[in-house]
């Protein structure tokens, strides 16, 4: 047992959970009052905490995962069998899987270089082509990758011009903002993830955010098995078991108290890597364009070639340091490769050459120094 704990401690992880201590108080309260289930004060409180954090007329539904939140957003937008949904190809598979749960078809859109997020030019090209094929897309899933906001103005303009709603996947982006407007408030629907690897976590969980009170009520109904009013178990529509547990919501309440601090620490990591590595011509960084504020969930650096990226990754692995290739684009995934795609090469290049460095808010300066030293040693 002792050895196991030691092994967990000595490894430097990509993005481990970082508890503040406040979580335990909310969990203890749930145990004391036996509010283990059903839904209770922690769930309601967690939703209120997020609503007041966003401060943007937002209605929040706490859910069991970010994936569930995307699924419900698609259902609320009436995405169904045979419909097409435009989706950023540079993302994690959970952004796209729910499209297929609905029997709909993802259409992949490549990224722009400035943000690594959905390229507005390709998005508009795709919309025009799909409309010409008589297949007007039902929704756009835009991602705030690694915490960097997408080009909100451009994507919203296109969304309005063609009357196609946006689902904002902010799974990685709570704490970021675009021209002062917080991530989680850009889309017709927005989602957060509180999975264990995200900037704050409930060990597993997510949230759906809407600007519409009725939509929240409908989401809660669907997420709690779509039980019709009354004590009989009567159902007139298909439901889901997607609500967050009252115990886990307690972890979320504790984490919300330290969100700003966690953003500062993640940004500190980026700054440290940038200051120590950016003078090396072989390594490039994603800069923050004017008006963008990223939470720097993960710091991802781009090397000259796939070989260098892999060499560095393996060198870190040998020292018990976890790093990961940048997300493999969805259009390259065996399970998605037959779907239509609009490409410009950006997502493939980032996948080949990009490496996500350890980015936890609980990294120490010694950890950061060790990582930088190993990377530098490769180029000496
Ligand atoms: C983590 C993540 C999700 C899924 O969230 P879960 O809570 O793990 O279901 C969706 N999209 C992106 C971009 C993510 O990083």
XYZ file of C-alpha atoms and ligand atoms in Angstrom:
395
model
C 0.000 0.000 0.000
C 2.742 2.435 0.994
C 4.622 1.668 -2.191
C 1.546 2.293 -4.259
C 0.974 5.715 -2.734
C 4.606 6.561 -3.343
C 4.390 5.495 -6.976
C 1.333 7.706 -7.511
C 3.167 10.633 -5.954
C 6.427 10.340 -7.802
C 4.897 10.320 -11.269
C 4.264 13.685 -12.872
C 0.819 13.473 -14.488
C -0.568 15.420 -17.400
C -3.506 16.974 -15.548
C -4.396 15.377 -12.209
C -7.193 16.436 -9.820
C -6.323 19.207 -7.362
C -8.529 19.348 -4.274
C -8.709 22.500 -2.142
C -9.989 21.087 1.163
C -13.353 22.888 0.875
C -14.818 19.858 -0.958
C -14.735 17.720 2.191
C -17.063 20.090 4.081
C -19.766 19.807 1.434
C -19.398 16.024 1.273
C -19.536 15.735 5.088
C -22.746 17.774 5.074
C -24.276 15.401 2.510
C -23.358 12.404 4.711
C -24.561 14.047 7.931
C -27.961 14.773 6.438
C -28.025 11.431 4.534
C -28.452 13.458 1.371
C -26.483 10.879 -0.591
C -29.444 10.777 -2.936
C -31.600 11.967 -4.509
C -30.762 15.333 -5.917
C -30.241 17.785 -3.095
C -28.724 20.996 -1.814
C -25.267 20.394 -3.275
C -26.628 19.950 -6.814
C -28.804 23.055 -6.544
C -25.949 24.966 -4.875
C -23.408 23.888 -7.508
C -25.721 25.074 -10.285
C -26.188 28.414 -8.515
C -22.416 28.750 -8.035
C -21.846 28.297 -11.783
C -24.727 30.629 -12.663
C -23.370 33.428 -10.502
C -19.840 32.803 -11.786
C -21.022 33.152 -15.409
C -23.222 36.135 -14.451
C -24.866 36.162 -17.877
C -28.529 35.209 -17.516
C -27.456 31.563 -17.690
C -29.420 28.531 -16.516
C -27.220 25.604 -15.531
C -28.078 21.889 -15.319
C -25.556 19.755 -13.414
C -25.085 16.413 -15.178
C -23.130 13.180 -14.903
C -20.715 14.168 -17.699
C -19.879 16.687 -20.386
C -20.779 14.040 -22.955
C -24.301 13.811 -21.491
C -24.555 17.610 -21.730
C -23.693 17.566 -25.450
C -26.177 14.744 -25.991
C -28.989 16.685 -24.310
C -28.116 19.864 -26.252
C -28.487 17.918 -29.518
C -31.832 16.487 -28.381
C -33.082 19.944 -27.362
C -32.104 21.218 -30.829
C -34.120 18.381 -32.389
C -31.100 16.773 -34.027
C -32.278 13.377 -35.190
C -31.780 10.535 -37.609
C -30.089 11.539 -40.858
C -29.432 15.156 -39.827
C -26.016 16.704 -40.379
C -24.028 18.459 -37.632
C -20.895 20.541 -38.288
C -18.146 19.760 -35.815
C -14.589 20.907 -35.249
C -12.376 17.947 -36.184
C -9.608 18.958 -33.724
C -11.172 17.757 -30.473
C -11.737 14.791 -28.180
C -14.147 12.090 -29.428
C -16.759 12.962 -26.768
C -17.610 16.125 -28.742
C -18.813 13.987 -31.644
C -20.041 10.670 -30.210
C -23.439 12.094 -29.147
C -24.095 13.182 -32.759
C -23.933 9.513 -33.690
C -26.042 8.486 -30.646
C -28.787 10.565 -32.303
C -28.369 8.778 -35.636
C -27.073 12.028 -37.119
C -23.993 12.559 -39.258
C -20.958 14.635 -38.231
C -19.342 16.871 -40.876
C -15.807 17.754 -39.839
C -14.334 21.258 -40.054
C -10.622 21.997 -39.708
C -9.035 24.649 -37.482
C -7.587 28.112 -38.015
C -3.957 28.683 -37.009
C -4.654 31.621 -34.640
C -6.716 29.694 -32.049
C -6.493 26.033 -33.208
C -10.291 26.173 -33.230
C -12.957 26.005 -35.933
C -11.927 27.888 -39.078
C -14.751 30.323 -39.947
C -13.822 30.310 -43.657
C -14.109 26.518 -43.917
C -17.263 26.552 -41.812
C -19.007 28.906 -44.216
C -17.747 26.961 -47.237
C -19.131 23.749 -45.742
C -22.503 25.312 -44.956
C -22.865 26.609 -48.529
C -21.967 23.210 -49.972
C -24.274 21.267 -47.647
C -27.154 23.645 -48.433
C -26.476 23.220 -52.172
C -26.749 19.456 -51.583
C -30.090 20.114 -49.897
C -28.700 19.072 -46.512
C -28.754 22.186 -44.387
C -26.875 21.352 -41.149
C -28.907 21.324 -37.931
C -26.173 22.522 -35.549
C -22.550 23.639 -35.193
C -20.382 22.132 -32.435
C -17.534 24.585 -31.785
C -14.781 23.798 -29.286
C -12.735 25.997 -26.959
C -9.734 23.705 -27.243
C -7.265 23.577 -24.347
C -9.176 26.533 -22.881
C -8.660 28.889 -25.851
C -11.909 30.532 -27.002
C -12.879 30.046 -30.638
C -13.412 33.120 -32.820
C -16.760 33.919 -31.221
C -17.601 36.911 -33.404
C -16.993 35.092 -36.685
C -18.713 31.848 -35.678
C -21.732 33.703 -34.261
C -22.038 35.826 -37.389
C -22.155 32.681 -39.556
C -24.555 30.968 -37.145
C -26.942 33.944 -37.383
C -26.572 34.427 -41.133
C -27.592 30.816 -41.848
C -29.814 30.340 -38.776
C -27.841 27.309 -37.518
C -27.508 27.130 -33.705
C -24.154 26.672 -31.953
C -23.340 24.140 -29.243
C -20.282 25.541 -27.469
C -18.099 22.702 -26.156
C -16.335 24.415 -23.249
C -15.412 21.099 -21.606
C -11.819 22.321 -21.298
C -12.468 26.035 -21.010
C -14.208 27.092 -17.798
C -12.389 30.215 -16.597
C -11.488 31.524 -20.046
C -13.099 34.482 -21.787
C -13.443 36.261 -25.125
C -13.350 40.078 -24.925
C -14.462 39.804 -21.308
C -17.344 37.415 -22.037
C -16.872 34.119 -20.206
C -16.509 30.719 -21.849
C -19.798 28.919 -21.269
C -21.885 31.833 -22.548
C -21.090 31.870 -26.291
C -23.403 29.232 -27.745
C -27.151 28.654 -27.947
C -26.166 25.836 -25.631
C -22.836 25.533 -23.847
C -21.308 22.670 -21.899
C -18.657 22.147 -19.233
C -16.936 18.932 -18.167
C -15.827 18.191 -14.613
C -14.055 14.972 -15.531
C -10.992 14.109 -13.437
C -8.502 15.608 -15.895
C -10.196 18.991 -16.321
C -9.238 22.294 -14.655
C -11.759 21.680 -11.875
C -13.380 18.307 -11.273
C -16.212 16.490 -9.508
C -14.319 13.230 -10.236
C -16.864 12.820 -13.039
C -19.522 15.305 -14.074
C -20.609 18.010 -16.451
C -23.020 20.857 -16.984
C -25.384 22.069 -19.672
C -25.818 25.838 -19.886
C -28.715 27.546 -21.599
C -30.033 31.101 -21.770
C -33.584 29.787 -21.637
C -35.408 28.726 -18.456
C -37.815 26.441 -20.328
C -34.879 24.647 -21.970
C -33.382 24.027 -18.538
C -36.662 22.534 -17.310
C -36.814 20.265 -20.339
C -33.172 19.200 -19.856
C -33.803 18.333 -16.190
C -36.891 16.332 -17.197
C -34.971 14.348 -19.844
C -31.980 13.852 -17.519
C -34.176 12.303 -14.807
C -35.763 9.526 -16.901
C -38.518 11.713 -18.411
C -41.087 10.807 -15.757
C -44.477 12.367 -16.418
C -46.111 14.258 -13.542
C -47.707 11.934 -10.950
C -46.639 9.065 -8.705
C -47.115 6.359 -11.318
C -44.139 5.670 -13.474
C -45.688 7.034 -16.625
C -43.567 8.009 -19.633
C -44.528 9.653 -22.885
C -41.012 10.241 -24.166
C -37.582 8.574 -23.971
C -35.541 9.667 -20.960
C -31.965 9.455 -19.676
C -30.273 8.987 -16.324
C -27.889 11.921 -16.630
C -28.153 13.905 -13.370
C -25.131 14.598 -11.167
C -25.095 12.981 -7.714
C -25.487 15.169 -4.632
C -22.201 13.820 -3.208
C -20.192 14.665 -6.313
C -21.822 18.087 -6.610
C -20.306 18.747 -3.165
C -16.849 18.299 -4.684
C -17.867 20.769 -7.401
C -18.952 23.380 -4.845
C -15.538 23.200 -3.173
C -13.776 23.411 -6.535
C -15.742 26.478 -7.659
C -14.298 28.361 -4.686
C -10.785 27.999 -6.118
C -11.470 28.206 -9.862
C -9.769 31.590 -10.327
C -6.713 30.370 -8.443
C -6.563 27.241 -10.634
C -6.688 29.391 -13.774
C -3.797 31.492 -12.448
C -1.743 28.370 -11.768
C -2.397 26.820 -15.198
C -1.428 30.115 -16.809
C 1.697 30.176 -14.642
C 2.638 26.776 -16.109
C 2.321 28.090 -19.666
C 4.369 31.164 -18.769
C 7.081 29.010 -17.217
C 7.333 26.760 -20.283
C 7.237 29.781 -22.585
C 9.995 31.624 -20.727
C 12.271 28.594 -20.654
C 11.616 27.037 -24.054
C 10.410 29.643 -26.541
C 13.898 30.864 -27.465
C 14.448 27.393 -28.951
C 13.581 27.678 -32.649
C 12.445 24.043 -32.676
C 9.582 24.682 -30.278
C 6.541 26.867 -30.865
C 3.627 27.899 -28.667
C -0.010 28.899 -29.136
C -0.100 32.628 -28.405
C -3.109 34.373 -26.961
C -4.564 36.628 -29.682
C -5.700 40.103 -28.598
C -9.040 39.914 -26.796
C -8.700 36.196 -25.989
C -8.123 34.860 -22.485
C -7.401 31.139 -22.170
C -7.391 29.153 -18.930
C -4.350 27.267 -20.369
C -5.949 23.984 -19.346
C -3.100 22.220 -21.132
C 0.079 23.770 -22.470
C 0.671 22.239 -25.889
C 3.963 22.871 -27.687
C 4.631 22.208 -31.362
C 7.926 20.674 -32.521
C 9.562 20.670 -35.966
C 8.570 17.119 -36.798
C 6.699 14.076 -35.593
C 10.020 12.369 -34.858
C 11.178 15.110 -32.486
C 7.757 15.125 -30.798
C 7.930 11.381 -30.187
C 11.575 11.484 -29.067
C 10.772 14.148 -26.476
C 7.629 12.351 -25.325
C 9.566 9.099 -24.797
C 12.366 10.938 -23.024
C 9.827 12.350 -20.549
C 8.150 8.961 -20.185
C 11.478 7.423 -19.204
C 11.599 9.916 -16.338
C 8.074 8.960 -15.234
C 6.557 12.136 -16.694
C 3.289 11.903 -18.598
C 2.861 13.972 -21.769
C 0.452 13.335 -24.638
C 0.263 13.967 -28.381
C -2.186 16.742 -29.193
C -5.749 15.412 -29.901
C -5.947 13.164 -32.932
C -8.425 14.818 -35.329
C -11.801 13.123 -35.650
C -11.566 12.748 -39.443
C -8.515 10.485 -38.900
C -10.283 8.257 -36.356
C -11.111 4.796 -37.726
C -14.667 5.128 -36.407
C -15.309 8.520 -38.087
C -13.162 8.456 -41.201
C -15.986 7.926 -43.689
C -17.799 11.161 -42.777
C -17.455 14.297 -44.958
C -14.675 16.722 -44.028
C -13.452 20.210 -44.896
C -9.713 20.415 -44.315
C -6.810 22.837 -44.504
C -4.018 20.760 -42.904
C -3.900 22.565 -39.535
C -5.367 19.826 -37.341
C -3.181 17.129 -38.935
C -0.028 19.178 -38.471
C -0.861 19.876 -34.803
C -1.562 16.197 -34.254
C 1.746 15.132 -35.789
C 3.942 17.702 -34.066
C 2.031 18.829 -30.979
C 2.775 17.633 -27.457
C 0.719 18.442 -24.361
C 3.056 18.997 -21.425
C 2.190 18.342 -17.768
C -0.186 21.151 -16.876
C -1.706 20.385 -13.473
C -2.342 23.301 -11.117
C -0.542 21.280 -8.434
C 2.784 21.089 -10.299
C 5.656 22.403 -8.234
C 8.407 24.680 -9.502
C 10.767 21.709 -9.060
C 8.503 19.630 -11.334
C 8.455 22.377 -13.952
C 12.222 22.804 -13.757
C 12.730 19.071 -14.152
C 10.486 18.905 -17.235
C 12.125 21.895 -18.893
C 15.592 20.510 -18.199
C 14.751 17.186 -19.844
C 13.285 18.866 -22.925
C 16.293 21.189 -23.222
C 18.678 18.236 -22.884
C 17.234 16.701 -26.058
C 18.384 19.669 -28.144
C 21.858 19.913 -26.622
C -13.473 16.019 -21.653
C -14.128 16.506 -22.892
C -15.456 16.175 -23.201
C -16.246 15.166 -22.431
O -16.498 15.448 -21.122
P -16.789 14.220 -20.104
O -17.206 14.934 -18.868
O -15.520 13.468 -19.945
O -17.889 13.425 -20.694
C -16.021 16.730 -24.331
N -15.342 17.556 -25.127
C -14.064 17.890 -24.888
C -13.374 18.828 -25.801
C -13.406 17.353 -23.776
O -12.117 17.653 -23.550
